Amino acid sequence: MIYFITGGERSGKSSYAENIAKELSTRPMYVATARKWDDDFQKRIDRHQKDRDECWINIEKEKFLSEIDFSGQVAVIDCVTLWLTNFFIDTKNDVELSLIQAKAEFEAVANQPNATIIIISNEIGMGVHADTHIGRKFTELQGWMNQYLAKKADKAILMVSGIPVVIKGGL
């Protein structure tokens, strides 16, 4: 089962995903994809870690999600945007190569047996038009990956101001 949860910044995506995971498992996995870019980002990571209680299996994996055994697990992957950023930076802003690599990693995760994957993403294309060429390229990458993930998902939910809006499948 694949859940795709998307929405704007601070729309309630992570809380919603975590609640689903805790309803489905007493010991869910939480896979954080962030790189520790600077002290401010480390504070954000620390806050997220503090928000999760001891029931969680916490894993930090910047890119290669396929190295994780998801078989028989309920897992939250947070988030696609930070995960894609890692591909985008490592490929020197090559949108096509980043998309190919990210799709291959996701397919390897999605094909693991009896896994429930709850993957969180951002709808960055709904905001202000990016000022820079690189920003516009990344917005395209994010949009294409979101379309791909939503198509693959059994259920897709758009979070709006803390309210889940089902866009595919039922709750």
Tab-separated table of N, CA and C in Angstrom:
chain	number	residue	atom	x	y	z
A	1	MET	N	0.860	-1.173	0.000
A	1	MET	CA	0.000	0.000	0.000
A	1	MET	C	0.902	1.230	0.000
A	2	ILE	N	0.598	2.150	-0.871
A	2	ILE	CA	1.362	3.395	-0.940
A	2	ILE	C	0.411	4.567	-0.737
A	3	TYR	N	0.727	5.379	0.254
A	3	TYR	CA	0.033	6.636	0.493
A	3	TYR	C	0.957	7.757	0.017
A	4	PHE	N	0.408	8.686	-0.736
A	4	PHE	CA	1.137	9.876	-1.167
A	4	PHE	C	0.442	11.071	-0.522
A	5	ILE	N	1.182	11.793	0.307
A	5	ILE	CA	0.627	12.946	1.016
A	5	ILE	C	1.394	14.178	0.577
A	6	THR	N	0.667	15.141	0.036
A	6	THR	CA	1.289	16.341	-0.493
A	6	THR	C	0.563	17.577	0.014
A	7	GLY	N	1.210	18.709	-0.142
A	7	GLY	CA	0.616	19.975	0.275
A	7	GLY	C	1.698	21.015	0.438
A	8	GLY	N	1.284	22.178	0.868
A	8	GLY	CA	2.215	23.275	1.072
A	8	GLY	C	2.983	23.138	2.377
A	9	GLU	N	3.911	24.055	2.558
A	9	GLU	CA	4.702	24.088	3.781
A	9	GLU	C	3.791	24.350	4.981
A	10	ARG	N	4.002	23.595	6.053
A	10	ARG	CA	3.246	23.707	7.299
A	10	ARG	C	1.747	23.457	7.110
A	11	SER	N	1.418	22.570	6.165
A	11	SER	CA	0.010	22.248	5.916
A	11	SER	C	-0.495	21.091	6.769
A	12	GLY	N	0.405	20.440	7.513
A	12	GLY	CA	0.020	19.328	8.373
A	12	GLY	C	0.347	17.962	7.801
A	13	LYS	N	1.176	17.933	6.772
A	13	LYS	CA	1.508	16.676	6.101
A	13	LYS	C	2.155	15.658	7.038
A	14	SER	N	3.186	16.076	7.749
A	14	SER	CA	3.933	15.140	8.588
A	14	SER	C	3.064	14.583	9.713
A	15	SER	N	2.331	15.440	10.382
A	15	SER	CA	1.456	14.978	11.478
A	15	SER	C	0.427	13.981	10.967
A	16	TYR	N	-0.165	14.289	9.838
A	16	TYR	CA	-1.169	13.403	9.261
A	16	TYR	C	-0.545	12.047	8.920
A	17	ALA	N	0.615	12.067	8.276
A	17	ALA	CA	1.303	10.830	7.903
A	17	ALA	C	1.670	10.008	9.135
A	18	GLU	N	2.178	10.677	10.155
A	18	GLU	CA	2.563	9.978	11.387
A	18	GLU	C	1.349	9.339	12.050
A	19	ASN	N	0.220	10.012	12.031
A	19	ASN	CA	-1.000	9.442	12.622
A	19	ASN	C	-1.462	8.200	11.871
A	20	ILE	N	-1.390	8.232	10.543
A	20	ILE	CA	-1.731	7.042	9.763
A	20	ILE	C	-0.808	5.889	10.147
A	21	ALA	N	0.492	6.168	10.198
A	21	ALA	CA	1.472	5.122	10.515
A	21	ALA	C	1.199	4.513	11.888
A	22	LYS	N	0.890	5.356	12.868
A	22	LYS	CA	0.645	4.842	14.223
A	22	LYS	C	-0.675	4.079	14.327
A	23	GLU	N	-1.627	4.385	13.445
A	23	GLU	CA	-2.865	3.602	13.402
A	23	GLU	C	-2.615	2.215	12.813
A	24	LEU	N	-1.649	2.121	11.910
A	24	LEU	CA	-1.385	0.866	11.201
A	24	LEU	C	-0.332	-0.016	11.862
A	25	SER	N	0.470	0.562	12.763
A	25	SER	CA	1.568	-0.200	13.366
A	25	SER	C	1.897	0.328	14.760
A	26	THR	N	2.284	-0.579	15.635
A	26	THR	CA	2.749	-0.155	16.965
A	26	THR	C	4.216	0.254	16.936
A	27	ARG	N	4.911	-0.095	15.853
A	27	ARG	CA	6.337	0.226	15.730
A	27	ARG	C	6.665	0.637	14.299
A	28	PRO	N	6.147	1.792	13.867
A	28	PRO	CA	6.407	2.225	12.493
A	28	PRO	C	7.825	2.759	12.310
A	29	MET	N	8.231	2.805	11.048
A	29	MET	CA	9.530	3.381	10.688
A	29	MET	C	9.333	4.835	10.278
A	30	TYR	N	10.333	5.642	10.574
A	30	TYR	CA	10.351	7.026	10.117
A	30	TYR	C	11.666	7.227	9.381
A	31	VAL	N	11.578	7.471	8.085
A	31	VAL	CA	12.768	7.644	7.267
A	31	VAL	C	12.896	9.127	6.911
A	32	ALA	N	13.929	9.754	7.443
A	32	ALA	CA	14.195	11.171	7.187
A	32	ALA	C	15.229	11.271	6.074
A	33	THR	N	14.938	12.123	5.093
A	33	THR	CA	15.798	12.215	3.912
A	33	THR	C	16.659	13.478	3.887
A	34	ALA	N	16.607	14.245	4.957
A	34	ALA	CA	17.287	15.546	4.974
A	34	ALA	C	18.799	15.415	5.125
A	35	ARG	N	19.501	16.304	4.454
A	35	ARG	CA	20.919	16.512	4.717
A	35	ARG	C	21.018	17.648	5.712
A	36	LYS	N	22.007	17.572	6.542
A	36	LYS	CA	22.230	18.629	7.533
A	36	LYS	C	23.059	19.729	6.882
A	37	TRP	N	22.378	20.679	6.251
A	37	TRP	CA	23.041	21.726	5.487
A	37	TRP	C	23.704	22.773	6.373
A	38	ASP	N	23.056	23.110	7.508
A	38	ASP	CA	23.572	24.172	8.369
A	38	ASP	C	22.948	24.043	9.757
A	39	ASP	N	23.304	24.944	10.671
A	39	ASP	CA	22.806	24.883	12.042
A	39	ASP	C	21.293	25.058	12.121
A	40	ASP	N	20.738	25.927	11.292
A	40	ASP	CA	19.289	26.121	11.291
A	40	ASP	C	18.569	24.842	10.880
A	41	PHE	N	19.119	24.174	9.883
A	41	PHE	CA	18.490	22.934	9.451
A	41	PHE	C	18.634	21.856	10.517
A	42	GLN	N	19.752	21.850	11.221
A	42	GLN	CA	19.929	20.888	12.309
A	42	GLN	C	18.877	21.110	13.392
A	43	LYS	N	18.539	22.361	13.665
A	43	LYS	CA	17.490	22.653	14.651
A	43	LYS	C	16.143	22.095	14.194
A	44	ARG	N	15.866	22.211	12.910
A	44	ARG	CA	14.624	21.654	12.368
A	44	ARG	C	14.605	20.139	12.520
A	45	ILE	N	15.721	19.479	12.212
A	45	ILE	CA	15.836	18.030	12.370
A	45	ILE	C	15.641	17.647	13.834
A	46	ASP	N	16.297	18.374	14.733
A	46	ASP	CA	16.170	18.095	16.168
A	46	ASP	C	14.722	18.200	16.628
A	47	ARG	N	13.997	19.230	16.135
A	47	ARG	CA	12.604	19.422	16.515
A	47	ARG	C	11.752	18.251	16.043
A	48	HIS	N	11.958	17.826	14.808
A	48	HIS	CA	11.204	16.690	14.277
A	48	HIS	C	11.497	15.420	15.078
A	49	GLN	N	12.759	15.200	15.426
A	49	GLN	CA	13.116	14.002	16.189
A	49	GLN	C	12.478	14.026	17.570
A	50	LYS	N	12.442	15.189	18.194
A	50	LYS	CA	11.850	15.321	19.525
A	50	LYS	C	10.338	15.068	19.497
A	51	ASP	N	9.711	15.390	18.383
A	51	ASP	CA	8.264	15.204	18.235
A	51	ASP	C	7.857	13.736	18.174
A	52	ARG	N	8.782	12.848	17.819
A	52	ARG	CA	8.461	11.425	17.712
A	52	ARG	C	8.827	10.706	19.003
A	53	ASP	N	7.905	9.861	19.479
A	53	ASP	CA	8.157	9.129	20.719
A	53	ASP	C	8.938	7.839	20.435
A	54	GLU	N	9.106	7.047	21.471
A	54	GLU	CA	9.964	5.861	21.390
A	54	GLU	C	9.378	4.724	20.555
A	55	CYS	N	8.136	4.839	20.114
A	55	CYS	CA	7.560	3.762	19.300
A	55	CYS	C	8.175	3.727	17.896
A	56	TRP	N	8.807	4.813	17.475
A	56	TRP	CA	9.321	4.917	16.108
A	56	TRP	C	10.688	4.259	15.945
A	57	ILE	N	10.880	3.618	14.801
A	57	ILE	CA	12.200	3.183	14.345
A	57	ILE	C	12.683	4.307	13.438
A	58	ASN	N	13.688	5.046	13.842
A	58	ASN	CA	14.161	6.215	13.104
A	58	ASN	C	15.366	5.860	12.235
A	59	ILE	N	15.267	6.226	10.966
A	59	ILE	CA	16.340	5.978	10.009
A	59	ILE	C	16.591	7.269	9.240
A	60	GLU	N	17.842	7.617	9.082
A	60	GLU	CA	18.206	8.769	8.256
A	60	GLU	C	18.898	8.250	7.005
A	61	LYS	N	18.315	8.588	5.847
A	61	LYS	CA	18.846	8.103	4.575
A	61	LYS	C	18.646	9.193	3.537
A	62	GLU	N	19.737	9.785	3.088
A	62	GLU	CA	19.673	10.939	2.184
A	62	GLU	C	19.185	10.604	0.787
A	63	LYS	N	19.553	9.460	0.245
A	63	LYS	CA	19.225	9.156	-1.151
A	63	LYS	C	18.800	7.713	-1.381
A	64	PHE	N	19.570	6.773	-0.925
A	64	PHE	CA	19.418	5.391	-1.347
A	64	PHE	C	18.439	4.627	-0.458
A	65	LEU	N	17.159	4.965	-0.634
A	65	LEU	CA	16.099	4.342	0.163
A	65	LEU	C	16.016	2.846	-0.083
A	66	SER	N	16.466	2.407	-1.250
A	66	SER	CA	16.422	0.980	-1.588
A	66	SER	C	17.322	0.137	-0.673
A	67	GLU	N	18.227	0.773	0.054
A	67	GLU	CA	19.094	0.041	0.989
A	67	GLU	C	18.369	-0.321	2.283
A	68	ILE	N	17.167	0.212	2.467
A	68	ILE	CA	16.378	-0.057	3.674
A	68	ILE	C	15.444	-1.232	3.402
A	69	ASP	N	15.328	-2.127	4.382
A	69	ASP	CA	14.381	-3.239	4.275
A	69	ASP	C	13.020	-2.777	4.784
A	70	PHE	N	12.110	-2.514	3.861
A	70	PHE	CA	10.756	-2.075	4.201
A	70	PHE	C	9.780	-3.248	4.290
A	71	SER	N	10.230	-4.454	3.982
A	71	SER	CA	9.350	-5.621	3.929
A	71	SER	C	8.576	-5.781	5.234
A	72	GLY	N	7.265	-5.857	5.120
A	72	GLY	CA	6.415	-6.063	6.289
A	72	GLY	C	6.324	-4.867	7.218
A	73	GLN	N	6.847	-3.725	6.808
A	73	GLN	CA	6.883	-2.540	7.663
A	73	GLN	C	5.856	-1.498	7.224
A	74	VAL	N	5.510	-0.628	8.172
A	74	VAL	CA	4.784	0.600	7.886
A	74	VAL	C	5.816	1.704	8.033
A	75	ALA	N	5.993	2.500	6.991
A	75	ALA	CA	7.065	3.502	7.014
A	75	ALA	C	6.588	4.844	6.474
A	76	VAL	N	6.996	5.893	7.170
A	76	VAL	CA	6.821	7.260	6.699
A	76	VAL	C	8.150	7.689	6.093
A	77	ILE	N	8.105	8.197	4.865
A	77	ILE	CA	9.296	8.764	4.225
A	77	ILE	C	9.063	10.267	4.129
A	78	ASP	N	9.906	11.036	4.812
A	78	ASP	CA	9.720	12.485	4.933
A	78	ASP	C	11.035	13.183	4.597
A	79	CYS	N	11.190	13.833	3.492
A	79	CYS	CA	10.173	14.072	2.484
A	79	CYS	C	10.790	14.015	1.092
A	80	VAL	N	9.930	13.958	0.084
A	80	VAL	CA	10.370	13.875	-1.307
A	80	VAL	C	11.186	15.103	-1.705
A	81	THR	N	10.765	16.273	-1.260
A	81	THR	CA	11.447	17.507	-1.678
A	81	THR	C	12.909	17.509	-1.236
A	82	LEU	N	13.168	17.169	0.005
A	82	LEU	CA	14.551	17.126	0.485
A	82	LEU	C	15.318	15.991	-0.179
A	83	TRP	N	14.649	14.872	-0.391
A	83	TRP	CA	15.252	13.718	-1.065
A	83	TRP	C	15.654	14.092	-2.490
A	84	LEU	N	14.742	14.735	-3.231
A	84	LEU	CA	15.056	15.164	-4.597
A	84	LEU	C	16.171	16.193	-4.630
A	85	THR	N	16.209	17.063	-3.626
A	85	THR	CA	17.285	18.059	-3.543
A	85	THR	C	18.647	17.367	-3.545
A	86	ASN	N	18.757	16.258	-2.836
A	86	ASN	CA	20.022	15.533	-2.767
A	86	ASN	C	20.433	14.997	-4.144
A	87	PHE	N	19.471	14.459	-4.907
A	87	PHE	CA	19.771	14.013	-6.273
A	87	PHE	C	20.153	15.200	-7.148
A	88	PHE	N	19.383	16.277	-7.048
A	88	PHE	CA	19.569	17.465	-7.876
A	88	PHE	C	20.956	18.075	-7.661
A	89	ILE	N	21.372	18.177	-6.409
A	89	ILE	CA	22.700	18.714	-6.090
A	89	ILE	C	23.795	17.767	-6.597
A	90	ASP	N	23.627	16.471	-6.320
A	90	ASP	CA	24.661	15.498	-6.677
A	90	ASP	C	24.805	15.298	-8.186
A	91	THR	N	23.750	15.601	-8.961
A	91	THR	CA	23.842	15.482	-10.423
A	91	THR	C	24.142	16.831	-11.078
A	92	LYS	N	24.513	17.804	-10.255
A	92	LYS	CA	24.822	19.155	-10.746
A	92	LYS	C	23.630	19.759	-11.502
A	93	ASN	N	22.443	19.598	-10.870
A	93	ASN	CA	21.189	20.196	-11.350
A	93	ASN	C	20.663	19.588	-12.649
A	94	ASP	N	20.936	18.323	-12.860
A	94	ASP	CA	20.445	17.615	-14.039
A	94	ASP	C	19.057	17.040	-13.711
A	95	VAL	N	18.019	17.695	-14.215
A	95	VAL	CA	16.641	17.305	-13.909
A	95	VAL	C	16.352	15.886	-14.393
A	96	GLU	N	16.698	15.589	-15.634
A	96	GLU	CA	16.390	14.282	-16.210
A	96	GLU	C	17.079	13.150	-15.447
A	97	LEU	N	18.357	13.301	-15.163
A	97	LEU	CA	19.090	12.266	-14.428
A	97	LEU	C	18.558	12.129	-13.007
A	98	SER	N	18.263	13.240	-12.366
A	98	SER	CA	17.702	13.199	-11.003
A	98	SER	C	16.386	12.433	-10.986
A	99	LEU	N	15.550	12.694	-11.978
A	99	LEU	CA	14.251	12.026	-12.055
A	99	LEU	C	14.412	10.527	-12.286
A	100	ILE	N	15.306	10.157	-13.163
A	100	ILE	CA	15.572	8.735	-13.430
A	100	ILE	C	16.046	8.035	-12.159
A	101	GLN	N	17.006	8.637	-11.467
A	101	GLN	CA	17.558	8.022	-10.254
A	101	GLN	C	16.508	7.919	-9.141
A	102	ALA	N	15.737	8.981	-8.947
A	102	ALA	CA	14.726	8.974	-7.883
A	102	ALA	C	13.622	7.960	-8.175
A	103	LYS	N	13.185	7.884	-9.436
A	103	LYS	CA	12.167	6.894	-9.790
A	103	LYS	C	12.674	5.470	-9.560
A	104	ALA	N	13.927	5.204	-9.917
A	104	ALA	CA	14.500	3.868	-9.716
A	104	ALA	C	14.547	3.515	-8.233
A	105	GLU	N	14.946	4.464	-7.411
A	105	GLU	CA	14.975	4.220	-5.960
A	105	GLU	C	13.572	3.951	-5.431
A	106	PHE	N	12.601	4.772	-5.858
A	106	PHE	CA	11.236	4.572	-5.382
A	106	PHE	C	10.701	3.215	-5.821
A	107	GLU	N	10.950	2.827	-7.062
A	107	GLU	CA	10.473	1.518	-7.544
A	107	GLU	C	11.038	0.382	-6.700
A	108	ALA	N	12.305	0.487	-6.322
A	108	ALA	CA	12.926	-0.548	-5.489
A	108	ALA	C	12.252	-0.622	-4.120
A	109	VAL	N	11.831	0.511	-3.602
A	109	VAL	CA	11.117	0.540	-2.317
A	109	VAL	C	9.706	-0.020	-2.494
A	110	ALA	N	9.002	0.460	-3.496
A	110	ALA	CA	7.599	0.079	-3.712
A	110	ALA	C	7.436	-1.403	-4.016
A	111	ASN	N	8.464	-2.030	-4.550
A	111	ASN	CA	8.385	-3.445	-4.907
A	111	ASN	C	8.731	-4.389	-3.768
A	112	GLN	N	9.043	-3.862	-2.604
A	112	GLN	CA	9.321	-4.737	-1.469
A	112	GLN	C	8.014	-5.327	-0.947
A	113	PRO	N	8.027	-6.595	-0.535
A	113	PRO	CA	6.786	-7.274	-0.154
A	113	PRO	C	6.173	-6.753	1.154
A	114	ASN	N	4.841	-6.682	1.136
A	114	ASN	CA	4.052	-6.360	2.329
A	114	ASN	C	4.458	-5.061	3.014
A	115	ALA	N	4.900	-4.089	2.254
A	115	ALA	CA	5.288	-2.804	2.836
A	115	ALA	C	4.161	-1.800	2.668
A	116	THR	N	3.972	-0.990	3.683
A	116	THR	CA	3.076	0.158	3.602
A	116	THR	C	3.963	1.392	3.651
A	117	ILE	N	3.975	2.142	2.567
A	117	ILE	CA	4.832	3.319	2.444
A	117	ILE	C	3.941	4.565	2.446
A	118	ILE	N	4.247	5.468	3.341
A	118	ILE	CA	3.545	6.742	3.442
A	118	ILE	C	4.581	7.807	3.098
A	119	ILE	N	4.476	8.343	1.892
A	119	ILE	CA	5.515	9.244	1.402
A	119	ILE	C	4.974	10.670	1.330
A	120	ILE	N	5.743	11.596	1.885
A	120	ILE	CA	5.342	12.996	2.015
A	120	ILE	C	6.091	13.843	0.997
A	121	SER	N	5.355	14.757	0.371
A	121	SER	CA	5.975	15.655	-0.593
A	121	SER	C	5.407	17.057	-0.440
A	122	ASN	N	6.013	17.995	-1.138
A	122	ASN	CA	5.554	19.380	-1.133
A	122	ASN	C	5.035	19.766	-2.505
A	123	GLU	N	4.044	20.612	-2.513
A	123	GLU	CA	3.520	21.185	-3.756
A	123	GLU	C	4.160	22.554	-3.932
A	124	ILE	N	5.428	22.562	-4.347
A	124	ILE	CA	6.137	23.838	-4.444
A	124	ILE	C	5.725	24.643	-5.660
A	125	GLY	N	5.133	24.012	-6.646
A	125	GLY	CA	4.711	24.711	-7.845
A	125	GLY	C	3.442	25.531	-7.657
A	126	MET	N	2.818	25.453	-6.504
A	126	MET	CA	1.586	26.201	-6.248
A	126	MET	C	1.866	27.582	-5.661
A	127	GLY	N	3.138	27.843	-5.381
A	127	GLY	CA	3.509	29.110	-4.748
A	127	GLY	C	4.014	30.124	-5.751
A	128	VAL	N	4.876	30.962	-5.278
A	128	VAL	CA	5.471	32.005	-6.102
A	128	VAL	C	6.362	31.367	-7.165
A	129	HIS	N	6.350	31.917	-8.369
A	129	HIS	CA	7.215	31.448	-9.454
A	129	HIS	C	8.676	31.684	-9.042
A	130	ALA	N	9.495	30.661	-9.159
A	130	ALA	CA	10.898	30.763	-8.752
A	130	ALA	C	11.621	31.878	-9.518
A	131	ASP	N	12.443	32.620	-8.792
A	131	ASP	CA	13.189	33.739	-9.375
A	131	ASP	C	14.366	33.299	-10.237
A	132	THR	N	14.924	32.133	-9.932
A	132	THR	CA	16.142	31.709	-10.615
A	132	THR	C	15.880	30.549	-11.568
A	133	HIS	N	16.775	30.399	-12.534
A	133	HIS	CA	16.692	29.286	-13.480
A	133	HIS	C	16.760	27.948	-12.731
A	134	ILE	N	17.679	27.840	-11.778
A	134	ILE	CA	17.836	26.611	-10.993
A	134	ILE	C	16.557	26.331	-10.202
A	135	GLY	N	15.992	27.358	-9.619
A	135	GLY	CA	14.739	27.199	-8.865
A	135	GLY	C	13.611	26.693	-9.748
A	136	ARG	N	13.515	27.206	-10.958
A	136	ARG	CA	12.480	26.758	-11.896
A	136	ARG	C	12.726	25.313	-12.328
A	137	LYS	N	13.994	24.950	-12.544
A	137	LYS	CA	14.317	23.568	-12.899
A	137	LYS	C	13.933	22.612	-11.770
A	138	PHE	N	14.222	23.016	-10.527
A	138	PHE	CA	13.876	22.141	-9.413
A	138	PHE	C	12.358	22.022	-9.266
A	139	THR	N	11.644	23.109	-9.471
A	139	THR	CA	10.180	23.070	-9.401
A	139	THR	C	9.625	22.087	-10.430
A	140	GLU	N	10.205	22.072	-11.631
A	140	GLU	CA	9.795	21.100	-12.643
A	140	GLU	C	10.076	19.673	-12.180
A	141	LEU	N	11.273	19.442	-11.653
A	141	LEU	CA	11.632	18.120	-11.141
A	141	LEU	C	10.633	17.668	-10.082
A	142	GLN	N	10.355	18.541	-9.130
A	142	GLN	CA	9.414	18.219	-8.055
A	142	GLN	C	8.028	17.897	-8.622
A	143	GLY	N	7.561	18.710	-9.540
A	143	GLY	CA	6.242	18.482	-10.130
A	143	GLY	C	6.149	17.158	-10.866
A	144	TRP	N	7.172	16.837	-11.653
A	144	TRP	CA	7.162	15.564	-12.378
A	144	TRP	C	7.222	14.367	-11.424
A	145	MET	N	8.022	14.486	-10.369
A	145	MET	CA	8.098	13.384	-9.413
A	145	MET	C	6.784	13.246	-8.657
A	146	ASN	N	6.166	14.353	-8.292
A	146	ASN	CA	4.872	14.279	-7.605
A	146	ASN	C	3.827	13.591	-8.478
A	147	GLN	N	3.809	13.926	-9.774
A	147	GLN	CA	2.862	13.267	-10.685
A	147	GLN	C	3.109	11.763	-10.728
A	148	TYR	N	4.367	11.392	-10.805
A	148	TYR	CA	4.748	9.982	-10.849
A	148	TYR	C	4.312	9.261	-9.560
A	149	LEU	N	4.595	9.861	-8.421
A	149	LEU	CA	4.247	9.237	-7.147
A	149	LEU	C	2.735	9.140	-6.954
A	150	ALA	N	2.018	10.186	-7.328
A	150	ALA	CA	0.556	10.163	-7.198
A	150	ALA	C	-0.045	9.062	-8.076
A	151	LYS	N	0.513	8.886	-9.271
A	151	LYS	CA	0.024	7.830	-10.162
A	151	LYS	C	0.287	6.449	-9.562
A	152	LYS	N	1.435	6.259	-8.945
A	152	LYS	CA	1.809	4.974	-8.346
A	152	LYS	C	1.058	4.675	-7.042
A	153	ALA	N	0.620	5.725	-6.368
A	153	ALA	CA	0.014	5.578	-5.038
A	153	ALA	C	-1.362	4.930	-5.111
A	154	ASP	N	-1.683	4.193	-4.052
A	154	ASP	CA	-3.036	3.659	-3.888
A	154	ASP	C	-3.971	4.754	-3.379
A	155	LYS	N	-3.412	5.618	-2.533
A	155	LYS	CA	-4.174	6.732	-1.969
A	155	LYS	C	-3.323	7.990	-2.046
A	156	ALA	N	-3.944	9.096	-2.444
A	156	ALA	CA	-3.246	10.380	-2.501
A	156	ALA	C	-4.090	11.410	-1.764
A	157	ILE	N	-3.428	12.155	-0.907
A	157	ILE	CA	-4.087	13.140	-0.060
A	157	ILE	C	-3.381	14.472	-0.197
A	158	LEU	N	-4.156	15.527	-0.424
A	158	LEU	CA	-3.650	16.892	-0.440
A	158	LEU	C	-4.008	17.518	0.900
A	159	MET	N	-2.998	17.992	1.619
A	159	MET	CA	-3.238	18.663	2.898
A	159	MET	C	-3.409	20.155	2.647
A	160	VAL	N	-4.509	20.704	3.161
A	160	VAL	CA	-4.795	22.126	3.031
A	160	VAL	C	-5.147	22.658	4.416
A	161	SER	N	-4.302	23.504	4.978
A	161	SER	CA	-4.549	24.108	6.296
A	161	SER	C	-4.894	23.064	7.355
A	162	GLY	N	-4.175	21.951	7.329
A	162	GLY	CA	-4.376	20.898	8.323
A	162	GLY	C	-5.524	19.958	8.017
A	163	ILE	N	-6.198	20.143	6.895
A	163	ILE	CA	-7.339	19.313	6.521
A	163	ILE	C	-6.931	18.395	5.367
A	164	PRO	N	-7.116	17.067	5.510
A	164	PRO	CA	-6.809	16.162	4.410
A	164	PRO	C	-7.920	16.168	3.363
A	165	VAL	N	-7.530	16.365	2.112
A	165	VAL	CA	-8.461	16.320	0.990
A	165	VAL	C	-8.042	15.137	0.129
A	166	VAL	N	-8.890	14.129	0.046
A	166	VAL	CA	-8.559	12.932	-0.714
A	166	VAL	C	-8.638	13.257	-2.202
A	167	ILE	N	-7.533	12.994	-2.906
A	167	ILE	CA	-7.500	13.232	-4.349
A	167	ILE	C	-7.447	11.928	-5.139
A	168	LYS	N	-7.192	10.820	-4.433
A	168	LYS	CA	-7.184	9.502	-5.080
A	168	LYS	C	-7.396	8.444	-4.013
A	169	GLY	N	-8.272	7.503	-4.248
A	169	GLY	CA	-8.541	6.447	-3.281
A	169	GLY	C	-9.383	6.972	-2.136
A	170	GLY	N	-9.704	6.153	-1.193
A	170	GLY	CA	-10.494	6.576	-0.026
A	170	GLY	C	-9.648	6.643	1.218
A	171	LEU	N	-10.206	7.180	2.259
A	171	LEU	CA	-9.487	7.219	3.546
A	171	LEU	C	-9.750	5.944	4.230
